[in-house]
mmCIF file of C-alpha atoms in Angstrom:
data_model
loop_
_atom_site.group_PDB
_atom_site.id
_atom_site.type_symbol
_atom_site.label_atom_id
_atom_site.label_comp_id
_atom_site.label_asym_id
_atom_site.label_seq_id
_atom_site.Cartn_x
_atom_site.Cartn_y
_atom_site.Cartn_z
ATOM 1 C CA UNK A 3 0.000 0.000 0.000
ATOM 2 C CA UNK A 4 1.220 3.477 -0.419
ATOM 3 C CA UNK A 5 3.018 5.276 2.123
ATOM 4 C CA UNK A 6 3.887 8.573 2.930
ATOM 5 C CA UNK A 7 5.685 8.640 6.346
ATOM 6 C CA UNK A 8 6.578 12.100 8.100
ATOM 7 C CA UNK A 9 8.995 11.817 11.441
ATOM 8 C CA UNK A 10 6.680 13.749 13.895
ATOM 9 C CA UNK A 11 3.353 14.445 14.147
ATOM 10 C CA UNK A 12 3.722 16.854 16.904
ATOM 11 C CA UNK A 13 6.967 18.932 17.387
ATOM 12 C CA UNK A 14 7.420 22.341 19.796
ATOM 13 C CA UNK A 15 10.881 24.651 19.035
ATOM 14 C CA UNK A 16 11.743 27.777 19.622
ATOM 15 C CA UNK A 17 11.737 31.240 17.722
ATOM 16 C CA UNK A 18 15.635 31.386 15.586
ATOM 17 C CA UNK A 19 16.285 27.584 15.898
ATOM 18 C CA UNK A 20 16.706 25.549 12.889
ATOM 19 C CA UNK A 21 13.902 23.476 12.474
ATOM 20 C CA UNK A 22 13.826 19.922 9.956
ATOM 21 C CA UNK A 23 11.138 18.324 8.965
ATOM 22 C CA UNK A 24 11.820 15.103 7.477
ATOM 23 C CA UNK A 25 9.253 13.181 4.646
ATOM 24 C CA UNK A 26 10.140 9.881 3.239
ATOM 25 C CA UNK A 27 7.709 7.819 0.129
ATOM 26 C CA UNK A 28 7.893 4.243 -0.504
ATOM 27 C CA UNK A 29 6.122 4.417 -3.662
ATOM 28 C CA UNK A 30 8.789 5.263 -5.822
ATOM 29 C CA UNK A 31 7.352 9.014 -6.476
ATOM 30 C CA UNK A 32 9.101 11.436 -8.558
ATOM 31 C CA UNK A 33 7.430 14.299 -7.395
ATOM 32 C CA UNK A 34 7.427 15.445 -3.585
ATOM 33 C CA UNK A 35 5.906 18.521 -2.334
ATOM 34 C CA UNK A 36 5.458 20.302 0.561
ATOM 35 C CA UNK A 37 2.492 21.882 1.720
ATOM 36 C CA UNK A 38 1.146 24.281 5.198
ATOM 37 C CA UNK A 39 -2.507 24.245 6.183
ATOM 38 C CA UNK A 40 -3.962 27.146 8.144
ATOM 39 C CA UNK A 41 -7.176 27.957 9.396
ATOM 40 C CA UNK A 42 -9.136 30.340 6.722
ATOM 41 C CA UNK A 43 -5.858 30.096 4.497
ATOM 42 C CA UNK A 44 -6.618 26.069 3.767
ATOM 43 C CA UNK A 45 -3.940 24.142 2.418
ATOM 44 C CA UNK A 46 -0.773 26.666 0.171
ATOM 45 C CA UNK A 47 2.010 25.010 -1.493
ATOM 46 C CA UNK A 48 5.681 25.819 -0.159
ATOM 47 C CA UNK A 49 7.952 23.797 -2.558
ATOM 48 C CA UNK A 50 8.077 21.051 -4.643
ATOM 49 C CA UNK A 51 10.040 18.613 -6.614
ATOM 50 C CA UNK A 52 10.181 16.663 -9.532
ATOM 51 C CA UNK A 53 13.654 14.575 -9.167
ATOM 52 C CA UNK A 54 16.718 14.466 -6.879
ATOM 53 C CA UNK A 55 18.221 17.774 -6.081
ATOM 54 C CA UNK A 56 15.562 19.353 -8.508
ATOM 55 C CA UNK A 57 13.441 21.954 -6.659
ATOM 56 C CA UNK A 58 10.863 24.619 -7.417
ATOM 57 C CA UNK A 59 9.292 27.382 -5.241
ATOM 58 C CA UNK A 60 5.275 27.222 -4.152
ATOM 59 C CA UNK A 61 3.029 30.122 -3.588
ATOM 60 C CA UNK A 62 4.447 30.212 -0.018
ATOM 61 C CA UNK A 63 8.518 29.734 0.195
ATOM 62 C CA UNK A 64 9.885 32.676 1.692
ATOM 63 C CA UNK A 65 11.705 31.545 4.992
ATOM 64 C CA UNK A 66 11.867 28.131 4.205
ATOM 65 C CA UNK A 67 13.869 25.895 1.912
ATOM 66 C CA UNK A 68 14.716 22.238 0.924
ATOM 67 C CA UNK A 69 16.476 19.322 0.462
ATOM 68 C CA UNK A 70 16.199 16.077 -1.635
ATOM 69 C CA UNK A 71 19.126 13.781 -2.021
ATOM 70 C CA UNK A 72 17.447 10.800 -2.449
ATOM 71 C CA UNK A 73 14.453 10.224 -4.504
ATOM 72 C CA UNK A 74 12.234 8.996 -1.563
ATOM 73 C CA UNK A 75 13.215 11.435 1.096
ATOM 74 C CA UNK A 76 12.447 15.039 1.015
ATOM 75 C CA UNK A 77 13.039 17.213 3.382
ATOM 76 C CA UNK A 78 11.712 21.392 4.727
ATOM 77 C CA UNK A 79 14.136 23.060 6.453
ATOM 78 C CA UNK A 80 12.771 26.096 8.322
ATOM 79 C CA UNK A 81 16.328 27.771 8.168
ATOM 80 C CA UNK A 82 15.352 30.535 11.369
ATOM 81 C CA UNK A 83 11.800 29.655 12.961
ATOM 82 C CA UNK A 84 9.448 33.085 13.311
ATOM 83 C CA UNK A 85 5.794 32.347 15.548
ATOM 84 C CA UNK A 86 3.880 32.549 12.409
ATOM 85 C CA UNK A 87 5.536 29.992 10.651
ATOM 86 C CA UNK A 88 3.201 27.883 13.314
ATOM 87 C CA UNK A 89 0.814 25.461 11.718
ATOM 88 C CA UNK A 90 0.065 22.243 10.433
ATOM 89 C CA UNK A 91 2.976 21.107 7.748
ATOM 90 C CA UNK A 92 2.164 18.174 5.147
ATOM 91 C CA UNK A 93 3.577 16.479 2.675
ATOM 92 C CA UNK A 94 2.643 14.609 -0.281
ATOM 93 C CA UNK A 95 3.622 12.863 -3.313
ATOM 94 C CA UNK A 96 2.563 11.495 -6.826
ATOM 95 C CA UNK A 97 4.035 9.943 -9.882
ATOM 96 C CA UNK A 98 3.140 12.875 -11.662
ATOM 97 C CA UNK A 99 0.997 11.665 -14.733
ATOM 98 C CA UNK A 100 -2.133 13.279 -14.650
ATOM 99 C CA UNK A 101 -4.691 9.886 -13.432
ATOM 100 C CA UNK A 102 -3.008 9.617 -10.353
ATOM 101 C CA UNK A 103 -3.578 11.333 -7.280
ATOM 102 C CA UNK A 104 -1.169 12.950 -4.574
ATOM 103 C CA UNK A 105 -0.856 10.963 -1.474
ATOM 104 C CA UNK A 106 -0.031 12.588 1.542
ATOM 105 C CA UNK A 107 1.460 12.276 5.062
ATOM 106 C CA UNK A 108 -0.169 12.090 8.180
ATOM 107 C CA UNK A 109 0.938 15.789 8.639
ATOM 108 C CA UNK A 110 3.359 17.449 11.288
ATOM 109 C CA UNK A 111 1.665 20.209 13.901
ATOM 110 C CA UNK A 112 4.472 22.577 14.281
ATOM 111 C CA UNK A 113 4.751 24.949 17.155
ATOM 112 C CA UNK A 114 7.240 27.723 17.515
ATOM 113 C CA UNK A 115 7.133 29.438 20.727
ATOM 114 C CA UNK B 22 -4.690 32.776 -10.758
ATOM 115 C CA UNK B 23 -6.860 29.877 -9.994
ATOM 116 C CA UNK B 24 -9.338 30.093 -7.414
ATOM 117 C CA UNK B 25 -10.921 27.014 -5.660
ATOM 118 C CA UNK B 26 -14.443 27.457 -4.101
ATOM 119 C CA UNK B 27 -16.373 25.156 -2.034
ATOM 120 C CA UNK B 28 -19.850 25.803 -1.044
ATOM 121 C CA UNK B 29 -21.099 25.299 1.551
ATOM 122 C CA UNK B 30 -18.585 25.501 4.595
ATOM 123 C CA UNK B 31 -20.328 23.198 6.545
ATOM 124 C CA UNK B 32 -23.432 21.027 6.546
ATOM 125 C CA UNK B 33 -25.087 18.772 8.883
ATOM 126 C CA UNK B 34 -27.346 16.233 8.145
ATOM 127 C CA UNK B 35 -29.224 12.913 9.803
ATOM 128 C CA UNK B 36 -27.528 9.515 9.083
ATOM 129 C CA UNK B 37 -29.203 8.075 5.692
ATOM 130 C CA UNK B 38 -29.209 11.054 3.595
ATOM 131 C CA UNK B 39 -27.508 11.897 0.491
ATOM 132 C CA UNK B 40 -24.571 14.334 0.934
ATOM 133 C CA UNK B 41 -24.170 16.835 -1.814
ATOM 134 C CA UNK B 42 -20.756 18.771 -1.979
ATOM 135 C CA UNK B 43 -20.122 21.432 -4.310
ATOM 136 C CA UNK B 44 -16.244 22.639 -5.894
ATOM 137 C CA UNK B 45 -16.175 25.436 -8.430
ATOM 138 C CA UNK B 46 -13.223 26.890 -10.171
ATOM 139 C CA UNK B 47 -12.201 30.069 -12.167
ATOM 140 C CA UNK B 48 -9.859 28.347 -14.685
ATOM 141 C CA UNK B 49 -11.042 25.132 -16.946
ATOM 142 C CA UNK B 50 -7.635 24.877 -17.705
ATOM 143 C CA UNK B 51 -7.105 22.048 -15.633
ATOM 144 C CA UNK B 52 -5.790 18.308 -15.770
ATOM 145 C CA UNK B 53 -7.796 16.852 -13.064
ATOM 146 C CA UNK B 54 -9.502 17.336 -10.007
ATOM 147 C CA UNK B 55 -9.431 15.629 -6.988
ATOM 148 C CA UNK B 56 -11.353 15.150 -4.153
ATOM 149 C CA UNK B 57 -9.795 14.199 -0.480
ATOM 150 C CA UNK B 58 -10.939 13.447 2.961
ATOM 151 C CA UNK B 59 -9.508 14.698 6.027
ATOM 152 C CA UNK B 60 -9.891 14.151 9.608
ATOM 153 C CA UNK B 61 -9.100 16.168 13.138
ATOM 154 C CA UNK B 62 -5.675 16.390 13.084
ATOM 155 C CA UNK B 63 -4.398 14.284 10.286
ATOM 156 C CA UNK B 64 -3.810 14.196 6.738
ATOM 157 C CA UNK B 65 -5.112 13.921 3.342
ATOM 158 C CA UNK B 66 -7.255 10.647 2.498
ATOM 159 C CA UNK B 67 -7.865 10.171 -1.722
ATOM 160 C CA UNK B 68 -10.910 9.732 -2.684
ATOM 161 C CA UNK B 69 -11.231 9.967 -6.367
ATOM 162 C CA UNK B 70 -9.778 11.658 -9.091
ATOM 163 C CA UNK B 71 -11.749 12.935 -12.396
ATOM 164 C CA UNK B 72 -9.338 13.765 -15.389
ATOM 165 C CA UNK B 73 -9.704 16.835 -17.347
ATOM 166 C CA UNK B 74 -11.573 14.218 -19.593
ATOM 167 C CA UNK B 75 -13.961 12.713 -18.361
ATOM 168 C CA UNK B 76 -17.462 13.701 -16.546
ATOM 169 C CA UNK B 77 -17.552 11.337 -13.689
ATOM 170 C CA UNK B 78 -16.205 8.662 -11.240
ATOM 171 C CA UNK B 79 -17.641 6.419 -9.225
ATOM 172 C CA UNK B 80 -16.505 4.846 -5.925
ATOM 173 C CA UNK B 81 -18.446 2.649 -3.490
ATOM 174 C CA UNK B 82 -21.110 4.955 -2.569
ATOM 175 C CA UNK B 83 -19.373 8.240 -3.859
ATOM 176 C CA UNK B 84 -19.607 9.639 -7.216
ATOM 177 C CA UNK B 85 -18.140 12.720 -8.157
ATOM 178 C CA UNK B 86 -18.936 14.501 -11.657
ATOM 179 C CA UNK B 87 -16.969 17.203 -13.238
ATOM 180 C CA UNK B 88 -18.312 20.197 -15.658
ATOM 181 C CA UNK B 89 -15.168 21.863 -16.610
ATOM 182 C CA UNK B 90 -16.823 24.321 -19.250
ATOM 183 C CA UNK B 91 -19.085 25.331 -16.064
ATOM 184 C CA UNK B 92 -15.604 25.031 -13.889
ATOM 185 C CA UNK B 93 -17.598 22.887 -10.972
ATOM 186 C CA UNK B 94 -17.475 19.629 -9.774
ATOM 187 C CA UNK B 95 -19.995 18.154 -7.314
ATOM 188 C CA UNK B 96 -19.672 15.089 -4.979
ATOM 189 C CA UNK B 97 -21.940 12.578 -3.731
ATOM 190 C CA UNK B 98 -21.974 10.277 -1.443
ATOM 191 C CA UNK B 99 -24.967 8.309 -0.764
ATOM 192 C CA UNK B 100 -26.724 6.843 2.282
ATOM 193 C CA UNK B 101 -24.262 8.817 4.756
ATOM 194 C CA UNK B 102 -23.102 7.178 7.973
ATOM 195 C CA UNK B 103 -21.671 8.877 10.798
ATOM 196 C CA UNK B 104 -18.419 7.380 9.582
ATOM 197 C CA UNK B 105 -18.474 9.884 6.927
ATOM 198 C CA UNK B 106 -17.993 12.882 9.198
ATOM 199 C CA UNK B 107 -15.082 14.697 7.863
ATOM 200 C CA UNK B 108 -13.698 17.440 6.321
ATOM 201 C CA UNK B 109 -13.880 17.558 2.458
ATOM 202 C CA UNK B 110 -11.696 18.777 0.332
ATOM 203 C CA UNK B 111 -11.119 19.410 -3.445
ATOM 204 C CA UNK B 112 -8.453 20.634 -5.093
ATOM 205 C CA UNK B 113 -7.620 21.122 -9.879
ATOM 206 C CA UNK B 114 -4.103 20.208 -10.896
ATOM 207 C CA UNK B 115 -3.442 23.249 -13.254
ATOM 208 C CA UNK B 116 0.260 21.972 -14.180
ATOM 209 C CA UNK B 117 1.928 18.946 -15.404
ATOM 210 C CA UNK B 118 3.785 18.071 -12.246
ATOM 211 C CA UNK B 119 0.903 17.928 -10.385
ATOM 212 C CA UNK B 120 0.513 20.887 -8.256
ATOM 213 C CA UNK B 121 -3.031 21.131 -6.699
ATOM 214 C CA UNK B 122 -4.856 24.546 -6.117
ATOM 215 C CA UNK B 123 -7.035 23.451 -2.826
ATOM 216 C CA UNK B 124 -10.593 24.751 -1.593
ATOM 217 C CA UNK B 125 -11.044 25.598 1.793
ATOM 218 C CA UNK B 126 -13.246 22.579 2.246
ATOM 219 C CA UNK B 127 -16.585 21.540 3.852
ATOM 220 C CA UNK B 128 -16.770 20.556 6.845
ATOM 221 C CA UNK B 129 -19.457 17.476 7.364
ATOM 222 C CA UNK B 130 -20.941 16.090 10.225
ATOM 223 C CA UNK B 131 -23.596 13.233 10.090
ATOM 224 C CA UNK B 132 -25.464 12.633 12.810
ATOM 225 C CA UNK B 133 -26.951 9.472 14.453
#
Protein backbone atom coordinates (compact mmCIF):
# COMPACT_ATOMS: atom_id res chain seq x y z
CA UNK A 1 0.00 0.00 0.00
CA UNK A 2 1.22 3.48 -0.42
CA UNK A 3 3.02 5.28 2.12
CA UNK A 4 3.89 8.57 2.93
CA UNK A 5 5.68 8.64 6.35
CA UNK A 6 6.58 12.10 8.10
CA UNK A 7 9.00 11.82 11.44
CA UNK A 8 6.68 13.75 13.89
CA UNK A 9 3.35 14.44 14.15
CA UNK A 10 3.72 16.85 16.90
CA UNK A 11 6.97 18.93 17.39
CA UNK A 12 7.42 22.34 19.80
CA UNK A 13 10.88 24.65 19.04
CA UNK A 14 11.74 27.78 19.62
CA UNK A 15 11.74 31.24 17.72
CA UNK A 16 15.64 31.39 15.59
CA UNK A 17 16.29 27.58 15.90
CA UNK A 18 16.71 25.55 12.89
CA UNK A 19 13.90 23.48 12.47
CA UNK A 20 13.83 19.92 9.96
CA UNK A 21 11.14 18.32 8.97
CA UNK A 22 11.82 15.10 7.48
CA UNK A 23 9.25 13.18 4.65
CA UNK A 24 10.14 9.88 3.24
CA UNK A 25 7.71 7.82 0.13
CA UNK A 26 7.89 4.24 -0.50
CA UNK A 27 6.12 4.42 -3.66
CA UNK A 28 8.79 5.26 -5.82
CA UNK A 29 7.35 9.01 -6.48
CA UNK A 30 9.10 11.44 -8.56
CA UNK A 31 7.43 14.30 -7.39
CA UNK A 32 7.43 15.45 -3.59
CA UNK A 33 5.91 18.52 -2.33
CA UNK A 34 5.46 20.30 0.56
CA UNK A 35 2.49 21.88 1.72
CA UNK A 36 1.15 24.28 5.20
CA UNK A 37 -2.51 24.24 6.18
CA UNK A 38 -3.96 27.15 8.14
CA UNK A 39 -7.18 27.96 9.40
CA UNK A 40 -9.14 30.34 6.72
CA UNK A 41 -5.86 30.10 4.50
CA UNK A 42 -6.62 26.07 3.77
CA UNK A 43 -3.94 24.14 2.42
CA UNK A 44 -0.77 26.67 0.17
CA UNK A 45 2.01 25.01 -1.49
CA UNK A 46 5.68 25.82 -0.16
CA UNK A 47 7.95 23.80 -2.56
CA UNK A 48 8.08 21.05 -4.64
CA UNK A 49 10.04 18.61 -6.61
CA UNK A 50 10.18 16.66 -9.53
CA UNK A 51 13.65 14.58 -9.17
CA UNK A 52 16.72 14.47 -6.88
CA UNK A 53 18.22 17.77 -6.08
CA UNK A 54 15.56 19.35 -8.51
CA UNK A 55 13.44 21.95 -6.66
CA UNK A 56 10.86 24.62 -7.42
CA UNK A 57 9.29 27.38 -5.24
CA UNK A 58 5.27 27.22 -4.15
CA UNK A 59 3.03 30.12 -3.59
CA UNK A 60 4.45 30.21 -0.02
CA UNK A 61 8.52 29.73 0.20
CA UNK A 62 9.89 32.68 1.69
CA UNK A 63 11.70 31.55 4.99
CA UNK A 64 11.87 28.13 4.20
CA UNK A 65 13.87 25.90 1.91
CA UNK A 66 14.72 22.24 0.92
CA UNK A 67 16.48 19.32 0.46
CA UNK A 68 16.20 16.08 -1.64
CA UNK A 69 19.13 13.78 -2.02
CA UNK A 70 17.45 10.80 -2.45
CA UNK A 71 14.45 10.22 -4.50
CA UNK A 72 12.23 9.00 -1.56
CA UNK A 73 13.21 11.43 1.10
CA UNK A 74 12.45 15.04 1.02
CA UNK A 75 13.04 17.21 3.38
CA UNK A 76 11.71 21.39 4.73
CA UNK A 77 14.14 23.06 6.45
CA UNK A 78 12.77 26.10 8.32
CA UNK A 79 16.33 27.77 8.17
CA UNK A 80 15.35 30.53 11.37
CA UNK A 81 11.80 29.66 12.96
CA UNK A 82 9.45 33.09 13.31
CA UNK A 83 5.79 32.35 15.55
CA UNK A 84 3.88 32.55 12.41
CA UNK A 85 5.54 29.99 10.65
CA UNK A 86 3.20 27.88 13.31
CA UNK A 87 0.81 25.46 11.72
CA UNK A 88 0.06 22.24 10.43
CA UNK A 89 2.98 21.11 7.75
CA UNK A 90 2.16 18.17 5.15
CA UNK A 91 3.58 16.48 2.68
CA UNK A 92 2.64 14.61 -0.28
CA UNK A 93 3.62 12.86 -3.31
CA UNK A 94 2.56 11.50 -6.83
CA UNK A 95 4.03 9.94 -9.88
CA UNK A 96 3.14 12.87 -11.66
CA UNK A 97 1.00 11.67 -14.73
CA UNK A 98 -2.13 13.28 -14.65
CA UNK A 99 -4.69 9.89 -13.43
CA UNK A 100 -3.01 9.62 -10.35
CA UNK A 101 -3.58 11.33 -7.28
CA UNK A 102 -1.17 12.95 -4.57
CA UNK A 103 -0.86 10.96 -1.47
CA UNK A 104 -0.03 12.59 1.54
CA UNK A 105 1.46 12.28 5.06
CA UNK A 106 -0.17 12.09 8.18
CA UNK A 107 0.94 15.79 8.64
CA UNK A 108 3.36 17.45 11.29
CA UNK A 109 1.66 20.21 13.90
CA UNK A 110 4.47 22.58 14.28
CA UNK A 111 4.75 24.95 17.16
CA UNK A 112 7.24 27.72 17.52
CA UNK A 113 7.13 29.44 20.73
CA UNK B 1 -4.69 32.78 -10.76
CA UNK B 2 -6.86 29.88 -9.99
CA UNK B 3 -9.34 30.09 -7.41
CA UNK B 4 -10.92 27.01 -5.66
CA UNK B 5 -14.44 27.46 -4.10
CA UNK B 6 -16.37 25.16 -2.03
CA UNK B 7 -19.85 25.80 -1.04
CA UNK B 8 -21.10 25.30 1.55
CA UNK B 9 -18.58 25.50 4.59
CA UNK B 10 -20.33 23.20 6.54
CA UNK B 11 -23.43 21.03 6.55
CA UNK B 12 -25.09 18.77 8.88
CA UNK B 13 -27.35 16.23 8.14
CA UNK B 14 -29.22 12.91 9.80
CA UNK B 15 -27.53 9.52 9.08
CA UNK B 16 -29.20 8.08 5.69
CA UNK B 17 -29.21 11.05 3.59
CA UNK B 18 -27.51 11.90 0.49
CA UNK B 19 -24.57 14.33 0.93
CA UNK B 20 -24.17 16.84 -1.81
CA UNK B 21 -20.76 18.77 -1.98
CA UNK B 22 -20.12 21.43 -4.31
CA UNK B 23 -16.24 22.64 -5.89
CA UNK B 24 -16.17 25.44 -8.43
CA UNK B 25 -13.22 26.89 -10.17
CA UNK B 26 -12.20 30.07 -12.17
CA UNK B 27 -9.86 28.35 -14.69
CA UNK B 28 -11.04 25.13 -16.95
CA UNK B 29 -7.63 24.88 -17.70
CA UNK B 30 -7.11 22.05 -15.63
CA UNK B 31 -5.79 18.31 -15.77
CA UNK B 32 -7.80 16.85 -13.06
CA UNK B 33 -9.50 17.34 -10.01
CA UNK B 34 -9.43 15.63 -6.99
CA UNK B 35 -11.35 15.15 -4.15
CA UNK B 36 -9.80 14.20 -0.48
CA UNK B 37 -10.94 13.45 2.96
CA UNK B 38 -9.51 14.70 6.03
CA UNK B 39 -9.89 14.15 9.61
CA UNK B 40 -9.10 16.17 13.14
CA UNK B 41 -5.68 16.39 13.08
CA UNK B 42 -4.40 14.28 10.29
CA UNK B 43 -3.81 14.20 6.74
CA UNK B 44 -5.11 13.92 3.34
CA UNK B 45 -7.25 10.65 2.50
CA UNK B 46 -7.87 10.17 -1.72
CA UNK B 47 -10.91 9.73 -2.68
CA UNK B 48 -11.23 9.97 -6.37
CA UNK B 49 -9.78 11.66 -9.09
CA UNK B 50 -11.75 12.93 -12.40
CA UNK B 51 -9.34 13.76 -15.39
CA UNK B 52 -9.70 16.83 -17.35
CA UNK B 53 -11.57 14.22 -19.59
CA UNK B 54 -13.96 12.71 -18.36
CA UNK B 55 -17.46 13.70 -16.55
CA UNK B 56 -17.55 11.34 -13.69
CA UNK B 57 -16.20 8.66 -11.24
CA UNK B 58 -17.64 6.42 -9.22
CA UNK B 59 -16.51 4.85 -5.93
CA UNK B 60 -18.45 2.65 -3.49
CA UNK B 61 -21.11 4.96 -2.57
CA UNK B 62 -19.37 8.24 -3.86
CA UNK B 63 -19.61 9.64 -7.22
CA UNK B 64 -18.14 12.72 -8.16
CA UNK B 65 -18.94 14.50 -11.66
CA UNK B 66 -16.97 17.20 -13.24
CA UNK B 67 -18.31 20.20 -15.66
CA UNK B 68 -15.17 21.86 -16.61
CA UNK B 69 -16.82 24.32 -19.25
CA UNK B 70 -19.08 25.33 -16.06
CA UNK B 71 -15.60 25.03 -13.89
CA UNK B 72 -17.60 22.89 -10.97
CA UNK B 73 -17.48 19.63 -9.77
CA UNK B 74 -19.99 18.15 -7.31
CA UNK B 75 -19.67 15.09 -4.98
CA UNK B 76 -21.94 12.58 -3.73
CA UNK B 77 -21.97 10.28 -1.44
CA UNK B 78 -24.97 8.31 -0.76
CA UNK B 79 -26.72 6.84 2.28
CA UNK B 80 -24.26 8.82 4.76
CA UNK B 81 -23.10 7.18 7.97
CA UNK B 82 -21.67 8.88 10.80
CA UNK B 83 -18.42 7.38 9.58
CA UNK B 84 -18.47 9.88 6.93
CA UNK B 85 -17.99 12.88 9.20
CA UNK B 86 -15.08 14.70 7.86
CA UNK B 87 -13.70 17.44 6.32
CA UNK B 88 -13.88 17.56 2.46
CA UNK B 89 -11.70 18.78 0.33
CA UNK B 90 -11.12 19.41 -3.45
CA UNK B 91 -8.45 20.63 -5.09
CA UNK B 92 -7.62 21.12 -9.88
CA UNK B 93 -4.10 20.21 -10.90
CA UNK B 94 -3.44 23.25 -13.25
CA UNK B 95 0.26 21.97 -14.18
CA UNK B 96 1.93 18.95 -15.40
CA UNK B 97 3.79 18.07 -12.25
CA UNK B 98 0.90 17.93 -10.39
CA UNK B 99 0.51 20.89 -8.26
CA UNK B 100 -3.03 21.13 -6.70
CA UNK B 101 -4.86 24.55 -6.12
CA UNK B 102 -7.03 23.45 -2.83
CA UNK B 103 -10.59 24.75 -1.59
CA UNK B 104 -11.04 25.60 1.79
CA UNK B 105 -13.25 22.58 2.25
CA UNK B 106 -16.58 21.54 3.85
CA UNK B 107 -16.77 20.56 6.84
CA UNK B 108 -19.46 17.48 7.36
CA UNK B 109 -20.94 16.09 10.23
CA UNK B 110 -23.60 13.23 10.09
CA UNK B 111 -25.46 12.63 12.81
CA UNK B 112 -26.95 9.47 14.45
Amino acid sequence: DVKVTQSSRYLVKRTGEKVFLECVQDMDHENMFWYRQDPGLGLRLIYFSYDVKMKEKGDIPEGYSVSREKKERFSLILESASTNQTSMYLCASNTGYSNQPQHFGDGTRLSIL
Amino acid sequence: KQEVTQIPAALSVPEGENLVLNCSFTDSAIYNLQWFRQDPGKGLTSLLLIQSSQREQTSGRLNASLDKSSGRSTLYIAASQPGDSATYLCAVNTDSWGKLQFGAGTQVVVTP
